[in-house]
C-alpha positions in Angstrom: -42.5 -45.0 15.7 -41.8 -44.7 11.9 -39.5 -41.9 12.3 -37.3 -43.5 15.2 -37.2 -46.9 13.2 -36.1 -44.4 10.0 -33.4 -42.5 11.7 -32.4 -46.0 13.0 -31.3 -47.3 9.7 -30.0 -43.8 8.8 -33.0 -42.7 6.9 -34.9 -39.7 7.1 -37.6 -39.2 9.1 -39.5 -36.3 11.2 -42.7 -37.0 13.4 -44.4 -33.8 14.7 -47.1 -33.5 17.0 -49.3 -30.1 16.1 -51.0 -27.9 18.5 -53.6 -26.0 16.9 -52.5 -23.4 14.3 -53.5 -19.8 14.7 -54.3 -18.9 11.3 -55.6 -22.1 9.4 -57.0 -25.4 10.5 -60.3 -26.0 12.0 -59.2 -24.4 15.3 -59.4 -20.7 13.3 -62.7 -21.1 11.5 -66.2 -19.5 13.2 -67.4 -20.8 16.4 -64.1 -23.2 17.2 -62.0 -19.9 17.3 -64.1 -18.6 19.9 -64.0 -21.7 22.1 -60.7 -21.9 21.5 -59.9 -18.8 22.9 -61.9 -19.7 26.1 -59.4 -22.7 25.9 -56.6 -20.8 25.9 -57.2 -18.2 28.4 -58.5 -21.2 31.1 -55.3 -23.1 30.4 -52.8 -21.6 29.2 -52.5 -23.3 26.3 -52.1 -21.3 23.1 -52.4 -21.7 19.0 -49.5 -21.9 17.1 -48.5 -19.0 14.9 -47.6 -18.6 11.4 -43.7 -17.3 12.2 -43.4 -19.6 15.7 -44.9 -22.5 13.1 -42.0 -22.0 10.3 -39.1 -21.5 13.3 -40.3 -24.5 14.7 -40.1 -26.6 11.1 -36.9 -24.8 10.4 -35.3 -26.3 13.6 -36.9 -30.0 13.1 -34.8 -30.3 9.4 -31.5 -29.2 11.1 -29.3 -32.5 11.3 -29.3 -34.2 15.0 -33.1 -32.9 15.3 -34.8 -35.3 17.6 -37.5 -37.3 15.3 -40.2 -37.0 17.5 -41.2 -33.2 18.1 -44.5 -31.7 19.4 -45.0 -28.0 18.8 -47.4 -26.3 21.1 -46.9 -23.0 23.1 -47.8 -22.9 26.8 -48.5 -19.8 29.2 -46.9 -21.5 32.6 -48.4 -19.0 34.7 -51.6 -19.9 33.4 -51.2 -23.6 33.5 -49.9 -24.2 36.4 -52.0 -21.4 38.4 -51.0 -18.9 40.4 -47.7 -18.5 39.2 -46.3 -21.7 40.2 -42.7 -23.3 39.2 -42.8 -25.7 36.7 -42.2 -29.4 38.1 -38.9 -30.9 36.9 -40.1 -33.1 34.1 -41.6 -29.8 32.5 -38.9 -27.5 33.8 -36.5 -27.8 30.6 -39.0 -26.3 28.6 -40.1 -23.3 30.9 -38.7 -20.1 29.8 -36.2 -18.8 32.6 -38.4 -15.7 34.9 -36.7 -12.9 33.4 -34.6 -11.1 35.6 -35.4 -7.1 34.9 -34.9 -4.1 36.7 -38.0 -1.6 37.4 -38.6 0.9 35.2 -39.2 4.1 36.3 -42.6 4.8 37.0 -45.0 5.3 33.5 -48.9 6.3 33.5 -49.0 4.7 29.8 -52.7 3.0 28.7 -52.6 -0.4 28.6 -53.6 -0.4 25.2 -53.4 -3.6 23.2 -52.5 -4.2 19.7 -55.8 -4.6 18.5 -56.5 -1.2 20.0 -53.6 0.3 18.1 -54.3 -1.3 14.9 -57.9 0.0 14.7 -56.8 3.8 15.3 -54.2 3.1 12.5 -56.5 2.0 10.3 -58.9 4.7 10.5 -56.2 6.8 10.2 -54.4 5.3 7.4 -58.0 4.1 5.9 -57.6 0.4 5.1 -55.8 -2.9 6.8 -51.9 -1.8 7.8 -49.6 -5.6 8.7 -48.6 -4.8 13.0 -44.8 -4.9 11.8 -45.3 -2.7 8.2 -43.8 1.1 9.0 -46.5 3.5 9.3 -45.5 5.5 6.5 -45.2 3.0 4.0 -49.0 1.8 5.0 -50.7 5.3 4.3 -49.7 7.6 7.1 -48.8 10.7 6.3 -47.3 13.8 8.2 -50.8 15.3 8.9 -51.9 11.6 9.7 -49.0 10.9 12.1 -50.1 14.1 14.1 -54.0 12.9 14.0 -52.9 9.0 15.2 -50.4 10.3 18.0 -53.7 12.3 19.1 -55.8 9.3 19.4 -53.0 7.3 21.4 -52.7 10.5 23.7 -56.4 10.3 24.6 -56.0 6.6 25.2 -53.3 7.3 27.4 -54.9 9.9 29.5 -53.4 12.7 31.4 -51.1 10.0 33.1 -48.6 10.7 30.4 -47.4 13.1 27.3 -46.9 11.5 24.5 -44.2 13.5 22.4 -45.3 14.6 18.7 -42.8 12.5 17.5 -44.0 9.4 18.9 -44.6 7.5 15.4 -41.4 8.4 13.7 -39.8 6.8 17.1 -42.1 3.7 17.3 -42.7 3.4 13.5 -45.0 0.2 13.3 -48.2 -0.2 15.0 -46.8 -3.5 17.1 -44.1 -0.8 18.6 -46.4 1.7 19.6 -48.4 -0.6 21.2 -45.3 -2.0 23.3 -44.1 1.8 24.0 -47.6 2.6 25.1 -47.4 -0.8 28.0 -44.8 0.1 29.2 -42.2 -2.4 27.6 -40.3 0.6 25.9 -38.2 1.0 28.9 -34.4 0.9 29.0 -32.5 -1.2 30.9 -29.8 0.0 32.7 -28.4 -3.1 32.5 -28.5 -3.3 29.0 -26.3 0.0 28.5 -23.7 -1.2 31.0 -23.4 -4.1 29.0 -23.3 -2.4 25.3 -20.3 -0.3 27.0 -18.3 -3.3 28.1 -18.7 -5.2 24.6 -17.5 -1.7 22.9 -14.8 -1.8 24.9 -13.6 -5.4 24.4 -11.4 -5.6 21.6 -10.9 -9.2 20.5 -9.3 -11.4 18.2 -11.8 -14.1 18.3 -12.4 -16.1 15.4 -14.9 -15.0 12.9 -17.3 -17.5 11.4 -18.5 -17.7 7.7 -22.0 -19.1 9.5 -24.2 -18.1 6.0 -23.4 -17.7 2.4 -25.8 -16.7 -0.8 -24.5 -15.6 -4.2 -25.3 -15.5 -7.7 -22.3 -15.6 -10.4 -23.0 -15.4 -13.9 -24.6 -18.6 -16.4 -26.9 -19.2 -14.1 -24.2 -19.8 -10.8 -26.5 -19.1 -7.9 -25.6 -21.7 -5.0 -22.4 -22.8 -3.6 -22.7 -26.1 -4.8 -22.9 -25.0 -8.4 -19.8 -22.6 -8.0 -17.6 -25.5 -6.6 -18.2 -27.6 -9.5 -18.0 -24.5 -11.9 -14.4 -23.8 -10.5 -13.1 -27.5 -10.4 -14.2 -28.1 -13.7 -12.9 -24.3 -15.3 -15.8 -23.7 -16.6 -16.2 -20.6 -19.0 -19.0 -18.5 -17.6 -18.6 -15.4 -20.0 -20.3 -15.2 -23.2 -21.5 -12.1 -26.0 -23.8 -9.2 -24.5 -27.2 -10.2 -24.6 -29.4 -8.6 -26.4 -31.7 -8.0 -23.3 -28.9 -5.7 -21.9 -28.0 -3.3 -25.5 -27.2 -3.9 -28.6 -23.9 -5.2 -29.3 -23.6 -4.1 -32.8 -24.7 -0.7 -32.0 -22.4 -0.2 -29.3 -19.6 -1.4 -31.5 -20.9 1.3 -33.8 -20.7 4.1 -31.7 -17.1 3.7 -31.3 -16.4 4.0 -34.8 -12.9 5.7 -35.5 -11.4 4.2 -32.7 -8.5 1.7 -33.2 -10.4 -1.9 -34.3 -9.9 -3.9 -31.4 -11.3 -1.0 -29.4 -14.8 -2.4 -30.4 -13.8 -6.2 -29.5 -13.2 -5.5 -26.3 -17.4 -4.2 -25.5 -18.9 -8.0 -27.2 -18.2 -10.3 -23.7 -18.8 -10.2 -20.2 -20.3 -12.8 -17.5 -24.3 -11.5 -16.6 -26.5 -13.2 -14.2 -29.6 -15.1 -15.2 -32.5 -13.8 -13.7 -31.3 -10.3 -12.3 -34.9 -9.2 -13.9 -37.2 -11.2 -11.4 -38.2 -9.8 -7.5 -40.3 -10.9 -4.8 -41.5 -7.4 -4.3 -44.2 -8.5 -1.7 -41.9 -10.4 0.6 -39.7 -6.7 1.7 -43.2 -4.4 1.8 -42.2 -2.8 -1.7 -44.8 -1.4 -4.1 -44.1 -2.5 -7.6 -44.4 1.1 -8.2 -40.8 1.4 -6.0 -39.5 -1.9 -7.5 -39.7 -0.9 -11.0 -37.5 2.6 -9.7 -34.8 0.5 -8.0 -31.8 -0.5 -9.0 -31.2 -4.3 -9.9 -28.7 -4.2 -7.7 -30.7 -3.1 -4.5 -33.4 -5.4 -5.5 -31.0 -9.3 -5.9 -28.9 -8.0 -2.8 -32.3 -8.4 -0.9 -32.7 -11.3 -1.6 -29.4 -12.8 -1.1 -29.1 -10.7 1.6 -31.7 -12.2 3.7 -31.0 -15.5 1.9 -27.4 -15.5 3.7 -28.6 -14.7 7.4 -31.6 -17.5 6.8 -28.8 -19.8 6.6 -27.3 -18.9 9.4 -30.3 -19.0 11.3 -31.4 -15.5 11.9 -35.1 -15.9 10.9 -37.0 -13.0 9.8 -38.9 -12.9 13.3 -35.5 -12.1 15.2 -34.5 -9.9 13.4 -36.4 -6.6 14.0 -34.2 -4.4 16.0 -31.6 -7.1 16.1 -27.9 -5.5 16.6 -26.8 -6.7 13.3 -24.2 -4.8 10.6 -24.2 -4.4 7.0 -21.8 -3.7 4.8 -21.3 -3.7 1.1 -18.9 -3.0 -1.1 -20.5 -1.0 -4.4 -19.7 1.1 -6.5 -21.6 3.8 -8.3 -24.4 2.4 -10.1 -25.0 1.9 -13.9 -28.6 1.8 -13.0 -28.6 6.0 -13.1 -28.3 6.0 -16.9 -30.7 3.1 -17.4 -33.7 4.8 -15.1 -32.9 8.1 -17.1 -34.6 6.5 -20.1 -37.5 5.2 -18.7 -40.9 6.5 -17.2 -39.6 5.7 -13.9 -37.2 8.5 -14.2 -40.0 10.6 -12.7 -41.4 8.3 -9.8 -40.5 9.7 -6.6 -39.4 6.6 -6.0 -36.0 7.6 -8.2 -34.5 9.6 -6.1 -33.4 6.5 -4.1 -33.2 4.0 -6.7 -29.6 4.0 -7.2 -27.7 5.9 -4.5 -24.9 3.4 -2.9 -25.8 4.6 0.5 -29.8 3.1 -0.1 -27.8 -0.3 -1.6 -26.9 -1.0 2.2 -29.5 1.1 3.9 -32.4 -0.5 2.1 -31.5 -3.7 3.6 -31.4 -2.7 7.1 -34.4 -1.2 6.8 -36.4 -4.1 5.9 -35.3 -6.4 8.0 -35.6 -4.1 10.4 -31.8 -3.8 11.2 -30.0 -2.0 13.7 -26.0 -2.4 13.9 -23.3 -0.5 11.4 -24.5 0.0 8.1 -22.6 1.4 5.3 -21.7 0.9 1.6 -17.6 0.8 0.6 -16.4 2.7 -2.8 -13.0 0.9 -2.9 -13.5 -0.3 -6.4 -12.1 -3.6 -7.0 -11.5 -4.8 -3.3 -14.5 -3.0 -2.4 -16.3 -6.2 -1.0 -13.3 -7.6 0.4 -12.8 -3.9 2.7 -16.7 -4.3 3.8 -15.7 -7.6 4.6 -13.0 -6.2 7.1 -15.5 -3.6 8.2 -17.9 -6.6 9.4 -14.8 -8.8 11.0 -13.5 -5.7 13.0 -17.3 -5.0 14.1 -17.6 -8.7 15.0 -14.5 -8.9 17.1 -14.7 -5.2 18.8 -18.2 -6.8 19.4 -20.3 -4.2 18.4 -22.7 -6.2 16.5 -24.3 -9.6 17.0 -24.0 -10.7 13.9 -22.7 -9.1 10.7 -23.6 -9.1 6.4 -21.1 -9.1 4.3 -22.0 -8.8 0.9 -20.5 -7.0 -3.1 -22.3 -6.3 -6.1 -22.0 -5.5 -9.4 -24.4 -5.4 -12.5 -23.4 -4.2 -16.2 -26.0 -2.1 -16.9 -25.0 1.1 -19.7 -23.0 0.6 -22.3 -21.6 3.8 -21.8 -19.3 2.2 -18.6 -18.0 -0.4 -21.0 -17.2 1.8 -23.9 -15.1 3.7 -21.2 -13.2 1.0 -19.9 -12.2 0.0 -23.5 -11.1 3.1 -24.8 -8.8 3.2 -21.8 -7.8 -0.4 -22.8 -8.9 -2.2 -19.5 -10.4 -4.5 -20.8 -9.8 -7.8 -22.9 -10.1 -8.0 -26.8 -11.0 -11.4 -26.7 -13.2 -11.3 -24.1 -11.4 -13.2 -21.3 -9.7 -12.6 -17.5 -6.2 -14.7 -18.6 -5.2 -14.9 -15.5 -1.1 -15.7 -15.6 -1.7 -16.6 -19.0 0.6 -15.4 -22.3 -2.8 -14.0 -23.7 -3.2 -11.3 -21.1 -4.5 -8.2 -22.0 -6.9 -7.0 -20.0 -9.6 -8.3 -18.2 -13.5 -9.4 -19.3 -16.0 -7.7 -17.4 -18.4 -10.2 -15.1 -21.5 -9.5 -12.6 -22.2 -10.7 -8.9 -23.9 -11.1 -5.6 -22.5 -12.1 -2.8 -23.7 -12.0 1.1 -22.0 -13.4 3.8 -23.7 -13.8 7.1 -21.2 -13.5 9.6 -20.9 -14.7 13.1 -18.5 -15.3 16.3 -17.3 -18.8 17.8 -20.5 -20.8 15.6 -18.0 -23.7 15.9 -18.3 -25.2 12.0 -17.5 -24.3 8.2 -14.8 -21.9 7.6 -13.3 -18.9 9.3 -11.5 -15.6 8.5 -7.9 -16.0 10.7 -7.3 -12.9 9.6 -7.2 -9.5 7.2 -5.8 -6.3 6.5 -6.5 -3.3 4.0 -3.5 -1.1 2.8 -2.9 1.3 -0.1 -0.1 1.6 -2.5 0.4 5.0 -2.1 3.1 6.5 -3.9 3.4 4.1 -7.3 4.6 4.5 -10.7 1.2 6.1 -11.3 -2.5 6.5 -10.2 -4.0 3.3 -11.8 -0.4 1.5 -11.8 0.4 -1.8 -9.2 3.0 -1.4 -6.2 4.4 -4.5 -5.8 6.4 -3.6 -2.4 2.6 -2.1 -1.2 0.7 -6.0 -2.2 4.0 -7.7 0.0 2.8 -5.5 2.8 -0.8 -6.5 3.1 0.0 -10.3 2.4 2.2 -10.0 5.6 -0.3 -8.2 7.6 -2.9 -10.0 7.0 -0.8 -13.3 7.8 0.2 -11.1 10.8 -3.4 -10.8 12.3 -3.9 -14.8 11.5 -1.3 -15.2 14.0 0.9 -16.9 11.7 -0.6 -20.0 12.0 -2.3 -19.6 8.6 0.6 -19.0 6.9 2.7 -21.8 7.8 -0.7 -24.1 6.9 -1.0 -22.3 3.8 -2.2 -24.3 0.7 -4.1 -22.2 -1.6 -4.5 -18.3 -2.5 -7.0 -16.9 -4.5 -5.1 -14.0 -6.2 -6.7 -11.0 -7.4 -5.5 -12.5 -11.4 -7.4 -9.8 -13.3 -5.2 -11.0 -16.5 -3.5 -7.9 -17.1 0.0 -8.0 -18.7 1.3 -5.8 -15.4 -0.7 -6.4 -13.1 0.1 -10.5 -12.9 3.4 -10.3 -13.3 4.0 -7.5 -10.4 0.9 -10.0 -7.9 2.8 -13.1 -9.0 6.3 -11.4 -7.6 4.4 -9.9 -4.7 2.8 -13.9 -3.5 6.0 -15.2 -4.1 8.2 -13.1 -2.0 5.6 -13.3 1.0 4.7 -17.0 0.8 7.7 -18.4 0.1 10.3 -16.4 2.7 13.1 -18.4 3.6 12.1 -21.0 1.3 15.5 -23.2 1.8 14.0 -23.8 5.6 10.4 -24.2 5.0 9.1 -20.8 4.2 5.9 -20.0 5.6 4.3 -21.9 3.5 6.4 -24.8 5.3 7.9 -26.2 1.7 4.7 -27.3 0.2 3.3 -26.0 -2.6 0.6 -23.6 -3.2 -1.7 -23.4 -5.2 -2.7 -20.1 -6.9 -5.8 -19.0 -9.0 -8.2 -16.5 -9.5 -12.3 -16.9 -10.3 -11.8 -14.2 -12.7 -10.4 -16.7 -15.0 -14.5 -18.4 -14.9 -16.7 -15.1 -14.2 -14.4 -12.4 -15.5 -13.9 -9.2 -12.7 -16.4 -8.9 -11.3 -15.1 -5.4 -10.1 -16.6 -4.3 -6.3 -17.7 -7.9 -5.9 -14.9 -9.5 -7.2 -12.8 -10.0 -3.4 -15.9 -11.4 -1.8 -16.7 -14.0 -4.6 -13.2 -15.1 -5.0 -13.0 -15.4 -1.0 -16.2 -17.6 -1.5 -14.6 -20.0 -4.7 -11.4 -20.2 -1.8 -14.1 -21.2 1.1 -15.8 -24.0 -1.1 -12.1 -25.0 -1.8 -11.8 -25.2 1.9 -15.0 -27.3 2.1 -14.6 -29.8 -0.5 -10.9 -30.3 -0.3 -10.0 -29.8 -4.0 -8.3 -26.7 -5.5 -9.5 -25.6 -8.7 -7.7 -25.0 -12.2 -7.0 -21.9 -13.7 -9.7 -21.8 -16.4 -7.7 -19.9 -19.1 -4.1 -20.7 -18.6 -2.6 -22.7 -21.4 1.1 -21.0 -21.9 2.7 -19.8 -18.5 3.0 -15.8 -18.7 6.9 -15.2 -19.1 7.2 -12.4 -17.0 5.4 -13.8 -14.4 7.0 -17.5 -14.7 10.0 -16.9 -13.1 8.3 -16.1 -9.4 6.2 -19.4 -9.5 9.3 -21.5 -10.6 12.0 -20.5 -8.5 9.5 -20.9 -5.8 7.3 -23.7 -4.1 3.9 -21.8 -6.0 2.5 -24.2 -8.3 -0.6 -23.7 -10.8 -2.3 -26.9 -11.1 -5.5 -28.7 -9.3 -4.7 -31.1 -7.1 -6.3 -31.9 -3.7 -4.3 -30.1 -0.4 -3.8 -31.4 2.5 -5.5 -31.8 5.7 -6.0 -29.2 7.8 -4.9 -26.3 5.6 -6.1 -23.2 5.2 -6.1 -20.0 2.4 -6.3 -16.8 1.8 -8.0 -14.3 -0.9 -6.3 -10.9 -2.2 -8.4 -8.2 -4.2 -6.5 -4.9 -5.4 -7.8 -1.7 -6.7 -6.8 0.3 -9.7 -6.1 3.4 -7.7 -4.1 1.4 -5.1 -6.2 0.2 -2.2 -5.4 -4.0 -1.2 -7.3 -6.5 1.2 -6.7 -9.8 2.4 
C-alpha cells in the first residue's frame, strides 16, 4: 500500500514479497533446510537463488516496474500435479512447454551436479565454483584424463565418453548437462544460425549500454557531458606514479629544447591501479602479470553489457561479439622490469589478441572476437566490426570497446623526437597554437544491440584508407571526403540532411586540421546555395581531444561517446582550446554554414564522429 500510494504522487517506491532465499535466511540454516527441501519437492515450490534473486531486483528498479512484486520460483508440473496446464489467472507466468525436437538416442548417466562436483573435487583436491573452468580450479592434463575416467564409469558401457570430454565441457555444471543428455543439437537451431548468416540487413543499431573512463577522474557519462559543455582541461604533468618527468627529460638531452617539453603532459586515468580480481576467477598471481589495460576493459566491459541488461547469468555461451580497437601495449616494457616478468602468467599479459580474448572468456562468450591495430581509428573500425556483425546478424548482441594506457616513457620520447606531439602540452584543436597533439588515456565499451527502441543509434559507417598520399604518415584530404560520403551513404541520407554536429578527429596538428576542416566542409556543406546536406543550418564542429588529449586507439569510440551524450542532453559542447581561429583552416568554416561555438541544436537531429589514422586508415 505504501508503494502504490508513493508511485501515486510520483515518488519512489518498491514493495517485494520474498520467497525463501537459497543461500541465507532462516530457510538455509540446519533442520529448516531439510524441511524445506521436503517442501519443495511436495509442492513445487522452490528457494530463491543468489543470481535469480539479483535479476529479479535488477528488473524491479527499471522505470515502469510494477510497485508491488513477489519473487518466488514455482515447478508447475509439480504444483499443479501430473503435468497439468496452468489455469488462466496463473497462465502468464508459466513458462511456454518448450517445443524440442528428440535427440538422437544417448545411454548417458543421469548424473547430477552434485555427483559431478564431488569427482571434481577429488580430483582437483579442494571446493571448485559449478561455472569456474576446470583448469583454472586445479585440473591438470593428467587430472582431466583421471576425472573423464570417473564420469566414464558413471556412465556405464551405454556410452563412450571421448578423452576430450573436459576441454569440450570445461566447467563442472557443463559436464553434468552433457552427461543428461541436454548437450544435444537442435537441428532446428542450425537451420536457424544459417538463415540469420544469410540475412544481411540494414537495421538500426542501438547504443543499448555504455561504460568509460576518461582521464581526471571522468568515469561515467554524466561526468563526461558536463566535462565537454563546460571545456574542461583534463590533461595535466606526468605523475610521478607513472616515471619520472625530469628524468625522462634528461635522457633526451642533445635533442632540440622543446623536444623535452613535449614528454611533461598527458591526460591519465585515476584509478587504472585498482581490480576486482575475484569477480573474473583471476589469481592475483595472474592480475599482477596483466596488463592494465586487460584488467579496466573487464570491468567496463562487463560494466557496459550490465547496462544493457545482459546479466552475468545469461551470458555463458551467449552469441555475443567483441571487438576492440588496441594497439600494441606499453605494458611489455613495464612487466620487463618487474618480478612478474617470470610468472607464467606473462606470456599473456599483454598480447592484443588476450585484450579481447580475455573478455570473452570470462564471461563466458561465444560470438566474433577480435582486437583492431588501426591505430588512431582503431576503436571506431571495431566499432564497424560489431555494427556489420549486428546487422548480418551473426551475433545477439555486440561490445564495442578502445583502449589506451601511457605506460613507458620510451613511447613518449618516440613520438616527440618525431615531433607528434605538443610542446605545450595540449590537442589545439583548429586553434593558431597547433602543433601537435597531447597524449590522453581511455576506456570505452559499448554494448550494442538491434531495434532496443531508445537512446541513440549508429545510422550508419564506413572505413576507407588514403592510400596513395603525399606520404606514409601524411592526410588525404580527397580520401577523408570519401568516407564522410559513405558513411552518410549507408545512413541513407537522412542523417545528413538532419545533420547538426560532427565530432572531428581535431588532433591539433598544423596539417592535419586544416586538410579535416576542408574535407567536412566540402561534404557537409554540398550545394550549400540550396540547402546542402546539412539543409542550411549550421554545424557544429569539435573534437574531445581538445579536453582528454588523443587518446590514440580509443580516441574514435570516446569522441563517438562525447557526440552521443550531445545527442542525449541536447547541448553541443565548446572547443576547449580554441581562442584564435587557425588561418589555414578558417577559410572552410567561413565560407561555409560550419560554425564553432556551443549552442543547443535542434530537434530531432542527429551527428556523426570521424577518427583518422597516421598511416591512412578513416572511419565514420
Amino acid at each position: 500500500a505504501l508503494a502504490s500510494r508513493r508511485r501515486a504522487v510520483s515518488a519512489s517506491g518498491v514493495s517485494v514479497q520474498w520467497g525463501a532465499w537459497a543461500e541465507v535466511g532462516m530457510a538455509a540454516r540446519g533442520a529448516a533446510s531439510e524441511r524445506m527441501a521436503a517442501i519443495e519437492a511436495a509442492s513445487g515450490f522452490g528457494r530463491v537463488g543468489l543470481a535469480l534473486g539479483l535479476e529479479a531486483l535488477h528488473w524491479m528498479v527499471l522505470p515502469r516496474a510494477a510497485s508491488s512484486v513477489a519473487v518466488l520460483p514455482v515447478r508447475w508440473d509439480r504444483m499443479l500435479g501430473g503435468g497439468a496446464t496452468a489455469p488462466s489467472l496463473l497462465s502468464v507466468m508459466a513458462p511456454e512447454a518448450p517445443q524440442r525436437v528428440a535427440p538422437p538416442e544417448r545411454h548417458m548417466s543421469t548424473a547430477s551436479l552434485g555427483t559431478v562436483l564431488q569427482m571434481v573435487r577429488s580430483t582437483a583436491g579442494g571446493a571448485v565454483d559449478a561455472d569456474a573452468p576446470l583448469m583454472e580450479a586445479g585440473v591438470d592434463s593428467l587430472g582431466a584424463v583421471e576425472l573423464r575416467n570417473q564420469l566414464q564409469r558413471s556412465a556405464g558401457g551405454g556410452a563412450t565418453l571421448p578423452s576430450t570430454v573436459v576441454f569440450d565441457h570445461p566447467t563442472a555444471r557443463q559436464l553434468a548437462l552433457h552427461l543428461q543428455g541436454d548437450g544435444a543439437i537442435d537441428p532446428r537451431a542450425e537451420r536457424r544460425a544459417d538463415a540469420r548468416l544469410q540475412a544481411v540487413s540494414d537495421a538500426e543499431v542501438w547504443l543499448s549500454g555504455v561504460s568509460a573512463a576518461l582521464p581526471s577522474g571522468v568515469a561515467s557519462v554524466g561526468a563526461l557531458h558536463i566535462a565537454s559543455l563546460c571545456g574542461r582541461n583534463l590533461l595535466r604533468v606526468i605523475p610521478a606514479s607513472r616515471w619520472d618527468v625530469e628524468q625522462a627529460a634528461r635522457d633526451l638531452q642533445g635533442s632540440a629544447p622543446e623536444v623535452a617539453s613535449r614528454v611533461r603532459h598527458g591526460g591519465f586515468l585515476w584509478g587504472a591501479e585498482l581490480f576486482e580480481h575475484g569477480g573474473f576467477g583471476i589469481s592475483a598471481a595472474e592480475a599482477a602479470a596483466m596488463d592494465p589495460q586487460q584488467r579496466q576493459l573487464l570491468e567496463r566491459g562487463y560494466a557496459a553489457l550490465h547496462a544493457a541488461s545482459l546479466v552475468r547469468g545469461g551470458l555463458m555461451g551467449a552469441t555475443v561479439a567483441v571487438s576492440v580497437g588496441q594497439w600494441a601495449s606499453e605494458f611489455a616494457g613495464v612487466l620487463a622490469r618487474t618480478p612478474a616478468a617470470r610468472s607464467v602468467y606473462a606470456s599473456t599479459g599483454f598480447s592484443c589478441s588476450v585484450t579481447c580474448g580475455r573478455v570473452s572468456f570470462a564471461l563466458g562468450l561465444q560470438g566474433a572476437c577480435a582486437s583492431v591495430d588501426t591505430a588512431c581509428s582503431a576503436s571506431l573500425v571495431a566499432h564497424h566490426t560489431s555494427v556489420r556483425g549486428l546487422q548480418r546478424r551473426e551475433c545477439d548482441a555486440a561490445l564495442s570497446a578502445g583502449v589506451n594506457m601511457i605506460l613507458d616513457p620510451a613511447t613518449m620520447r618516440g613520438n616527440a623526437t618525431a615531433g607528434f606531439t605538443s610542446v605545450r602540452g595540449r590537442s589545439h584543436t583548429f586553434d593558431v597554437r597547433a602543433d601537435g597533439y597531447a597524449r590522453g588515456e581511455a576506456i570505452d565499451a559499448v554494448a550494442c544491440r538491434l531495434e532496443v527502441g531508445r537512446g541513440v543509434t549508429t545510422a550508419g559507417s564506413a572505413v576507407r584508407q588514403d592510400g596513395r598520399s603525399a606520404s606514409l604518415t601524411a592526410p588525404n584530404g580527397q580520401a577523408q571526403r570519401g568516407v564522410l560520403v559513405a558513411a552518410w551513404a549507408d545512413a541513407r541520407l537522412v542523417a545528413a540532411k538532419s545533420a547538426a554536429a560532427l565530432e572531428a578527429h581535431g588532433t591539433g596538428t598544423a596539417l592535419g586540421d586544416p586538410i579535416e576542416a576542408g574535407a567536412v566542409a566540402a561534404v557537409l556543406c554540398i550545394g550549400e546555395a540550396s540547402g546542402g546536406w546539412c539543409g542550411g543550418r549550421p554545424v557544429a564542429v569539435g573534437s574531445l581531444k581538445a579536453n582528454a588529449g588523443h587518446t590514440e586507439p580509443g580516441a574514435g569510440l570516446a569522441g563517438a561517446l562525447k557526440l552521443a551524450v550531445q545527442l542525449g542532453g541536447r547541448r553541443t559542447a565548446p572547443n576547449a582550446q580554441l581562442r584564435v581561429l587557425n588561418p589555414h583552416a578558417g577559410p572552410c568554416f567561413h565560407r561555409t554554414s560550419i560554425k564553432l561555438p556551443v549552442g543547443p541544436p535542434p530537434p530531432n537531429y542527429c551527428g556523426g564522429a570521424v577518427s583518422l589514422r597516421h598511416a591512412g586508415g578513416h572511419a565514420q
